mmCIF file with all atom_site columns, C-alpha atoms in Angstrom:
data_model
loop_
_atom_site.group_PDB
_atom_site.id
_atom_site.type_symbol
_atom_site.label_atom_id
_atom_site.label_alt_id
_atom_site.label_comp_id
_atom_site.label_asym_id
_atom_site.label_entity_id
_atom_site.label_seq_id
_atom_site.pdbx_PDB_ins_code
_atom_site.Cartn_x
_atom_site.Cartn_y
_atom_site.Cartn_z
_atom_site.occupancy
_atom_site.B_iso_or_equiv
_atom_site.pdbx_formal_charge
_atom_site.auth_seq_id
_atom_site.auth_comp_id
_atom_site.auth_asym_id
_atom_site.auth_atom_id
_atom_site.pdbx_PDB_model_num
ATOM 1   C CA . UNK A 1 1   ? 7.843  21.695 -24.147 1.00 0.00 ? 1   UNK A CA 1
ATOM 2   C CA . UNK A 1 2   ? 10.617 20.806 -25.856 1.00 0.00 ? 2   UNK A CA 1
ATOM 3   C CA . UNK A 1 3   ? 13.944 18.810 -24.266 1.00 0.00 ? 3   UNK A CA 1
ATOM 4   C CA . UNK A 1 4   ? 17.060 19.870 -25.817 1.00 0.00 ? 4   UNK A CA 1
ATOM 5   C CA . UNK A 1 5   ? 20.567 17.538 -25.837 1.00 0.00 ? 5   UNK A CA 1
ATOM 6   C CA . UNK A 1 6   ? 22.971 18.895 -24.584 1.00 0.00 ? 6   UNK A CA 1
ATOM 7   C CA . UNK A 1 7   ? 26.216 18.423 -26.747 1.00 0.00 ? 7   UNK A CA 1
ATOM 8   C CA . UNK A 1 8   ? 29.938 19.619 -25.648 1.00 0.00 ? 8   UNK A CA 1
ATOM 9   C CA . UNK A 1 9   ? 32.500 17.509 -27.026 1.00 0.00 ? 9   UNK A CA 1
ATOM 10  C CA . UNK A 1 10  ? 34.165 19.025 -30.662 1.00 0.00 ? 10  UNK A CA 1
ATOM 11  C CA . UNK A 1 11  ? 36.474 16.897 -32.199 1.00 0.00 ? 11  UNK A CA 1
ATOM 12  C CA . UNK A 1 12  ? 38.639 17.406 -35.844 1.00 0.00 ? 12  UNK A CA 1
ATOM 13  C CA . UNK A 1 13  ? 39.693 14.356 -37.778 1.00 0.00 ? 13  UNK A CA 1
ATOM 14  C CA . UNK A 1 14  ? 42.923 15.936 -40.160 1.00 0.00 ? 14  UNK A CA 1
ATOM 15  C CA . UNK A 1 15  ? 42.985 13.107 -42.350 1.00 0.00 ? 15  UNK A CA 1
ATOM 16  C CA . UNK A 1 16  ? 39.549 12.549 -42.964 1.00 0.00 ? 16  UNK A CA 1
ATOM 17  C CA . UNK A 1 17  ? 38.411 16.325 -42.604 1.00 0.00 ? 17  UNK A CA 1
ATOM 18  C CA . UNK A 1 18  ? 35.125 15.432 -40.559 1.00 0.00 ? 18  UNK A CA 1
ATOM 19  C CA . UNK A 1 19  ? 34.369 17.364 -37.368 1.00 0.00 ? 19  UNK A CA 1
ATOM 20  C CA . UNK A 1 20  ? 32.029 15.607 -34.720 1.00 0.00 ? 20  UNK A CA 1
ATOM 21  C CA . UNK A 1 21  ? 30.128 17.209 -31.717 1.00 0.00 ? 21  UNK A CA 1
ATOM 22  C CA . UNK A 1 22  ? 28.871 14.787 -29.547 1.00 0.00 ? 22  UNK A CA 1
ATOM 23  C CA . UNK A 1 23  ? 28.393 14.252 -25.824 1.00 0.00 ? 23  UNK A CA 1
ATOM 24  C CA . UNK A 1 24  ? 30.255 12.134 -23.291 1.00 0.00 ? 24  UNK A CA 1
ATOM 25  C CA . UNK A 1 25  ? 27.991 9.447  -22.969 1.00 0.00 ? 25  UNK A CA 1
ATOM 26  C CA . UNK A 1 26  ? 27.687 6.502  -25.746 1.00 0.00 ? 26  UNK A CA 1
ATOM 27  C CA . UNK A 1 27  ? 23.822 6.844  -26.398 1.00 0.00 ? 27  UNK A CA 1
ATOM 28  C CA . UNK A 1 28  ? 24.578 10.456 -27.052 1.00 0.00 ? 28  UNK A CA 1
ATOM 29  C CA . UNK A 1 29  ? 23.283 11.917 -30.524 1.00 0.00 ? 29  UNK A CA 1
ATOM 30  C CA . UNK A 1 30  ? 26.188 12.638 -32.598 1.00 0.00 ? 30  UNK A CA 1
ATOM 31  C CA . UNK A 1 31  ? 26.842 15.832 -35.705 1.00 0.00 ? 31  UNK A CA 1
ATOM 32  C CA . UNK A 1 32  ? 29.137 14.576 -38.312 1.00 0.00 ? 32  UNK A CA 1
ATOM 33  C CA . UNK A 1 33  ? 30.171 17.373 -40.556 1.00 0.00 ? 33  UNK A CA 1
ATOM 34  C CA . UNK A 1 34  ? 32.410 17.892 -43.373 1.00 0.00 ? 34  UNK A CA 1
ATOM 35  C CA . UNK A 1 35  ? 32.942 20.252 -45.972 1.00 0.00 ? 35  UNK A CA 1
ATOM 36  C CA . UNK A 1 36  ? 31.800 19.795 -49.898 1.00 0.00 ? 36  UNK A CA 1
ATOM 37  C CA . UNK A 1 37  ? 33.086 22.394 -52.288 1.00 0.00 ? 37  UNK A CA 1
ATOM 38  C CA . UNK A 1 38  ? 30.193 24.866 -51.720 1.00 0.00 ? 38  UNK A CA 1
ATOM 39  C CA . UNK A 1 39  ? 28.626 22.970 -49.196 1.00 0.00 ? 39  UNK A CA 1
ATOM 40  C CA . UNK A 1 40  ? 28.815 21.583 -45.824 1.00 0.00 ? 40  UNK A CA 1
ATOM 41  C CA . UNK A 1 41  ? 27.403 17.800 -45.305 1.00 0.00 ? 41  UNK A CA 1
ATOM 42  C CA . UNK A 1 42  ? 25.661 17.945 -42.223 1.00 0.00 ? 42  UNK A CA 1
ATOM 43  C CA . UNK A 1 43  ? 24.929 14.444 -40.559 1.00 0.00 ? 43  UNK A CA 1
ATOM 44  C CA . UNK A 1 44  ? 22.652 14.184 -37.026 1.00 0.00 ? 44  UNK A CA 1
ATOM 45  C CA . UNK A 1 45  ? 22.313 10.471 -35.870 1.00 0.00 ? 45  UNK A CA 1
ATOM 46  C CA . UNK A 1 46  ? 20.929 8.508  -32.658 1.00 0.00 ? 46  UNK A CA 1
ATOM 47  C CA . UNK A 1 47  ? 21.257 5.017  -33.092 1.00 0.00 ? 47  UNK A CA 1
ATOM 48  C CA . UNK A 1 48  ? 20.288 4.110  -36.841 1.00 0.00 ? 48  UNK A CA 1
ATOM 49  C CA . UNK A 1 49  ? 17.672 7.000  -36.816 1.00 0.00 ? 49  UNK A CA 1
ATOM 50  C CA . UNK A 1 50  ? 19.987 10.218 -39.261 1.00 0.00 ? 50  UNK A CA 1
ATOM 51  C CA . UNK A 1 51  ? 18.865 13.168 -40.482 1.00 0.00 ? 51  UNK A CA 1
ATOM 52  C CA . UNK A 1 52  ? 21.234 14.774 -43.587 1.00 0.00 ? 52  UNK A CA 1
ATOM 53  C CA . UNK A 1 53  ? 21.324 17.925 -45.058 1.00 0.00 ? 53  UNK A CA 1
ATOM 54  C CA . UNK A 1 54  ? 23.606 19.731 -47.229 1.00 0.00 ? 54  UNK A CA 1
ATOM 55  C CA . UNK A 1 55  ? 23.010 24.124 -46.672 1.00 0.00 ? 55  UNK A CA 1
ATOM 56  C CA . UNK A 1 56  ? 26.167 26.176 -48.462 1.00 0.00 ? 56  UNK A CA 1
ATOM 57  C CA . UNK A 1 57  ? 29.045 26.545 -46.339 1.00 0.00 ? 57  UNK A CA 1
ATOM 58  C CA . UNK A 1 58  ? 28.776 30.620 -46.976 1.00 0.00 ? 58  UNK A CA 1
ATOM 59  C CA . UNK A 1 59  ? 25.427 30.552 -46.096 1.00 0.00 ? 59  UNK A CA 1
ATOM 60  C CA . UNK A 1 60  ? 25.464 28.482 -43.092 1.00 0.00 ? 60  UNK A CA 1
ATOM 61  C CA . UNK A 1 61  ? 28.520 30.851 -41.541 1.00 0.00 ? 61  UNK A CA 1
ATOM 62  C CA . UNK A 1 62  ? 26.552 34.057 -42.675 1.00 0.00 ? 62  UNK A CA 1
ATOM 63  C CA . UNK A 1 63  ? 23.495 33.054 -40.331 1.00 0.00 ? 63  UNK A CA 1
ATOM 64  C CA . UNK A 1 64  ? 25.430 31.706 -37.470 1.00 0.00 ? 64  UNK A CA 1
ATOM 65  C CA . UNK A 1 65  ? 27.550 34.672 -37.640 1.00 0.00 ? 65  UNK A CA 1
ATOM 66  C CA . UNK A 1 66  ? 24.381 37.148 -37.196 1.00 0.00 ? 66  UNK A CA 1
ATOM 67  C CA . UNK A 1 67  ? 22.753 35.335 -34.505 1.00 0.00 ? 67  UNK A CA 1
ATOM 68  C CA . UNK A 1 68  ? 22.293 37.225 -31.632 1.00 0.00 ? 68  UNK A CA 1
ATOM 69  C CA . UNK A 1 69  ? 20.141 35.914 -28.227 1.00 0.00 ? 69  UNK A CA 1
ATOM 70  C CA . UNK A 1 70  ? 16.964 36.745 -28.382 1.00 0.00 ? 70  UNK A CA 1
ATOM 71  C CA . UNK A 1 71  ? 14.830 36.589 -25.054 1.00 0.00 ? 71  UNK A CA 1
ATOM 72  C CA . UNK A 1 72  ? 11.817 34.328 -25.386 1.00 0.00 ? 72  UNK A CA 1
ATOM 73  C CA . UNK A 1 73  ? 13.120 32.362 -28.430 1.00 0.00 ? 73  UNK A CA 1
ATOM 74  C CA . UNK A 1 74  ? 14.594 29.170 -28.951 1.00 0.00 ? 74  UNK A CA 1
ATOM 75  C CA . UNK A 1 75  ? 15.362 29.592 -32.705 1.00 0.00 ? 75  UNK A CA 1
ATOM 76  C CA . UNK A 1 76  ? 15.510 33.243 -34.635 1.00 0.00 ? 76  UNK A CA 1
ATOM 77  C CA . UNK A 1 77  ? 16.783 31.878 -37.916 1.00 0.00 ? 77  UNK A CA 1
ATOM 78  C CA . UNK A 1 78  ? 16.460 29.008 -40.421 1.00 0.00 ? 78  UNK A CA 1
ATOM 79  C CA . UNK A 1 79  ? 18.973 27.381 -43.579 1.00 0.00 ? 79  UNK A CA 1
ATOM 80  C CA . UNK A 1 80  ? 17.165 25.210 -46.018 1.00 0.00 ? 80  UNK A CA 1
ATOM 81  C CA . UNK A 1 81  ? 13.810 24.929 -47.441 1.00 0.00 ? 81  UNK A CA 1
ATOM 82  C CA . UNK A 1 82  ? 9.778  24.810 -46.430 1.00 0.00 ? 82  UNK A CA 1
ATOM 83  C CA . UNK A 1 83  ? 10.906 20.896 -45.958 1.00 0.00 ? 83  UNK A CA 1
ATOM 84  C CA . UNK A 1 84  ? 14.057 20.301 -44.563 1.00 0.00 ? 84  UNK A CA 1
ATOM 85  C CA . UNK A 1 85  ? 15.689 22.980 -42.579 1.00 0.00 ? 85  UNK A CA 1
ATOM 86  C CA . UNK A 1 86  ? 18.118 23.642 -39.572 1.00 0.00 ? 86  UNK A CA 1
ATOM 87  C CA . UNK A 1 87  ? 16.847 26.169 -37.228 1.00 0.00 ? 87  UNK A CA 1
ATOM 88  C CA . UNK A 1 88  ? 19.274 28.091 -34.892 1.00 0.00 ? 88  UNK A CA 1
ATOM 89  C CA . UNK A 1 89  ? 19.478 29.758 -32.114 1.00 0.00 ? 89  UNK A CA 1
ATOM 90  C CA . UNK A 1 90  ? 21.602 31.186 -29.475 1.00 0.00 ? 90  UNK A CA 1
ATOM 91  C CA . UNK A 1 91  ? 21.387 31.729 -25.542 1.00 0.00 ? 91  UNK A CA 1
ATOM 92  C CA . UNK A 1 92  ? 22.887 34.461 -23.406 1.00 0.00 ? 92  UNK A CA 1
ATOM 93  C CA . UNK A 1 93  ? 25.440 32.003 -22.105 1.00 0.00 ? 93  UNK A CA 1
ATOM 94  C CA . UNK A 1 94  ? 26.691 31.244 -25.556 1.00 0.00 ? 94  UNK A CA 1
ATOM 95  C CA . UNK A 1 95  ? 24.817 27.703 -26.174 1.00 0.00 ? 95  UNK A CA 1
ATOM 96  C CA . UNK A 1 96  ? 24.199 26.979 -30.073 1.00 0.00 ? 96  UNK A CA 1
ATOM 97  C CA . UNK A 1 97  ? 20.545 25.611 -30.476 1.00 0.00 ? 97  UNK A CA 1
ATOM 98  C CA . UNK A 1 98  ? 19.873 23.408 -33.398 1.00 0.00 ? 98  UNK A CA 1
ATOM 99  C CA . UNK A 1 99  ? 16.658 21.995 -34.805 1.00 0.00 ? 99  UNK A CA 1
ATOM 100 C CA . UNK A 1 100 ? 17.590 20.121 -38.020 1.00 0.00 ? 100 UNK A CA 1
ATOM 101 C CA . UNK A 1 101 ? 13.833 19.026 -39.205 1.00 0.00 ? 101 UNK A CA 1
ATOM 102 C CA . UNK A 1 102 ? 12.685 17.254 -41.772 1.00 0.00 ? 102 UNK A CA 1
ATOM 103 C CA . UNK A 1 103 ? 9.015  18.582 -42.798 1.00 0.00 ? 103 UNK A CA 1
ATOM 104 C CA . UNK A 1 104 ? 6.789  15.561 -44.178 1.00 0.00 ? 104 UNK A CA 1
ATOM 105 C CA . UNK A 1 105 ? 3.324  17.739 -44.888 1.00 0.00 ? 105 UNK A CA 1
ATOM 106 C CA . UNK A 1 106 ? 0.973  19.211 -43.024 1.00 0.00 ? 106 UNK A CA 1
ATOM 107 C CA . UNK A 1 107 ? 0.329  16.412 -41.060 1.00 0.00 ? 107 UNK A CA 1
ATOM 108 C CA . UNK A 1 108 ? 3.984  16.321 -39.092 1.00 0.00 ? 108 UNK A CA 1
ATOM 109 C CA . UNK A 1 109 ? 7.839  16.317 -39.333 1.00 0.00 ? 109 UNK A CA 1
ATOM 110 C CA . UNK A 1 110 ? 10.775 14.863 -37.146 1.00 0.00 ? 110 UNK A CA 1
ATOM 111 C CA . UNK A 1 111 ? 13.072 16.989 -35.800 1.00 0.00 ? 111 UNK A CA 1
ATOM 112 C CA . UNK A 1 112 ? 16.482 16.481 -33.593 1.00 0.00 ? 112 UNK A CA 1
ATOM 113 C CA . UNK A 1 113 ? 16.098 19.263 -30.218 1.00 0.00 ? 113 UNK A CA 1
ATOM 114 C CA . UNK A 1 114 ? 19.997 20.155 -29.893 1.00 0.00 ? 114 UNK A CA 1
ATOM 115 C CA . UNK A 1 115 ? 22.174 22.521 -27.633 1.00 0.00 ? 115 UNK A CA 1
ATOM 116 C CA . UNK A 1 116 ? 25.901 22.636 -28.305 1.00 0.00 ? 116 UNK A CA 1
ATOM 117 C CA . UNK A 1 117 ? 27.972 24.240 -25.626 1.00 0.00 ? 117 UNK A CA 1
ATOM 118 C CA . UNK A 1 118 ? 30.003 27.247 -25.774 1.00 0.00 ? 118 UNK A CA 1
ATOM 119 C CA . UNK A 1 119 ? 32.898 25.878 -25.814 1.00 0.00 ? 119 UNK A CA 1
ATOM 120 C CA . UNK A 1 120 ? 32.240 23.202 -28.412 1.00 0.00 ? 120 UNK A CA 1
ATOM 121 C CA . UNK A 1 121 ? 30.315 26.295 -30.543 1.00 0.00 ? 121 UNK A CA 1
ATOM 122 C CA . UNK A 1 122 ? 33.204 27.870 -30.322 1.00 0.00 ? 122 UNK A CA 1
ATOM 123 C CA . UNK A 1 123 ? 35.219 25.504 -32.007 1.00 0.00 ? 123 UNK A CA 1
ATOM 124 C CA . UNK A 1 124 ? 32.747 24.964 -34.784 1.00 0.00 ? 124 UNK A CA 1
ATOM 125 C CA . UNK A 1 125 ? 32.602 28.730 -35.883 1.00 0.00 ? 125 UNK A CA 1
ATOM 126 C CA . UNK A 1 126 ? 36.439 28.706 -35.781 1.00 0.00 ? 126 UNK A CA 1
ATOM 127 C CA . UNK A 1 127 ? 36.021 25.380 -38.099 1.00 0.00 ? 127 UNK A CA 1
ATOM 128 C CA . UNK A 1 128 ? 33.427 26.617 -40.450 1.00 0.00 ? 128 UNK A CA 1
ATOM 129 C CA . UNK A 1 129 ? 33.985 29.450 -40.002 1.00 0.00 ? 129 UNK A CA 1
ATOM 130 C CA . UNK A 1 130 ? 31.176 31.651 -39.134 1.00 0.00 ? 130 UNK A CA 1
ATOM 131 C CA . UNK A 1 131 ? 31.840 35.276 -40.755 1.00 0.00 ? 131 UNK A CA 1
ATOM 132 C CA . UNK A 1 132 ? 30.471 38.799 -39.927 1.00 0.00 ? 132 UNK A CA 1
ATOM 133 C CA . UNK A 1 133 ? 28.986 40.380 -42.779 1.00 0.00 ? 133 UNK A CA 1
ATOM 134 C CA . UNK A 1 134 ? 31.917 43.220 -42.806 1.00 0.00 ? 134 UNK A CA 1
ATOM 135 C CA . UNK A 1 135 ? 34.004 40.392 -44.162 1.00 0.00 ? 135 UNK A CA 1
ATOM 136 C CA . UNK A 1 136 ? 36.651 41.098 -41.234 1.00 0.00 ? 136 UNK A CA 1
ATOM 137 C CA . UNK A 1 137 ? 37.327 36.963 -40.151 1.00 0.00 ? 137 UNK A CA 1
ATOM 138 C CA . UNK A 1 138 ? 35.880 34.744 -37.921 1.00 0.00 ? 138 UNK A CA 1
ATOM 139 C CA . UNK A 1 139 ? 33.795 36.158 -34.651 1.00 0.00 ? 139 UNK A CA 1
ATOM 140 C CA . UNK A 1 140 ? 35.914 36.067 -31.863 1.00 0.00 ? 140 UNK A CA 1
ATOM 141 C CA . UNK A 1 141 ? 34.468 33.515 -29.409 1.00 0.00 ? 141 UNK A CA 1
ATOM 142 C CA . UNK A 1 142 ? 32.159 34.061 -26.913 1.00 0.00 ? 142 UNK A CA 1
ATOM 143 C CA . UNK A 1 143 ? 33.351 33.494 -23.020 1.00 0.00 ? 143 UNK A CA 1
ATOM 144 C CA . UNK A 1 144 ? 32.801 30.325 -21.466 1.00 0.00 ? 144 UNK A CA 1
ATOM 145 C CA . UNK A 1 145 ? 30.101 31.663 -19.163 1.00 0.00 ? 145 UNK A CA 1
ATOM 146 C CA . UNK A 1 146 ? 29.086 35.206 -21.266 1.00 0.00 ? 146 UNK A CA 1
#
């Protein structure tokens, strides 16, 4: 079964441009995230342990802008390759999942089990921002407790 972290704490750096979601505990895992041009430098850390990956910004917003809960499933769609990817998910109550994995062969991979709460999801869409396919703006936010 797997454990997910529970995340909730969004923070914007203006000068430097990064955005970190963390938790408010020190030993907490930690998503470090800026924007590239095209891209969006993603950086998940514990300790020294850090997995990085690098999807398109458009692309990343597209798929978090589709998901939709799904009953049953932790993650319903994936940015990246066979061998690194981010999975994603959502829950009724408006908690982002997040698997960023790192696929070494068949014989395993290492993956971070994330949840980032509404209210901090919230904030990242806004950030990103995560855009409906009709090209009308950012999706308005989901409550609190939806």
């Amino acid at each position: 079964m797997r454990r997910f972290e529970q995340l909730d704490t969004f923070s914007l750096d203006e000068k430097s441009g990064l955005v970190t979601i963390s938790a408010n505990h020190p030993d907490a895992t930690t998503i470090t995230l800026k924007r590239e041009g095209l891209y969006v430098v993603i950086s998940i850390s514990y300790g020294p342990f850090e997995i990085g990956m690098r999807p398109r910004a458009q692309e990343l917003g597209r798929v978090l802008a589709r998901l939709t809960p799904v009953e049953g499933l932790n993650t319903t769609r994936q940015i990246g390759t066979g061998q690194a990817y981010l999975a994603v998910g959502l829950k009724p109550d408006g908690t982002l999942l997040m698997r960023p994995t790192i696929v070494a062969d068949a014989s395993g991979y290492m993956t971070f089990n994330l949840s980032i709460a509404s209210e901090a999801r919230n904030a990242l869409y806004e950030w990103l921002p995560a855009v409906a396919d009709t090209g009308t703006g950012p999706l308005p936010p989901l409550p609190d407790n939806a």
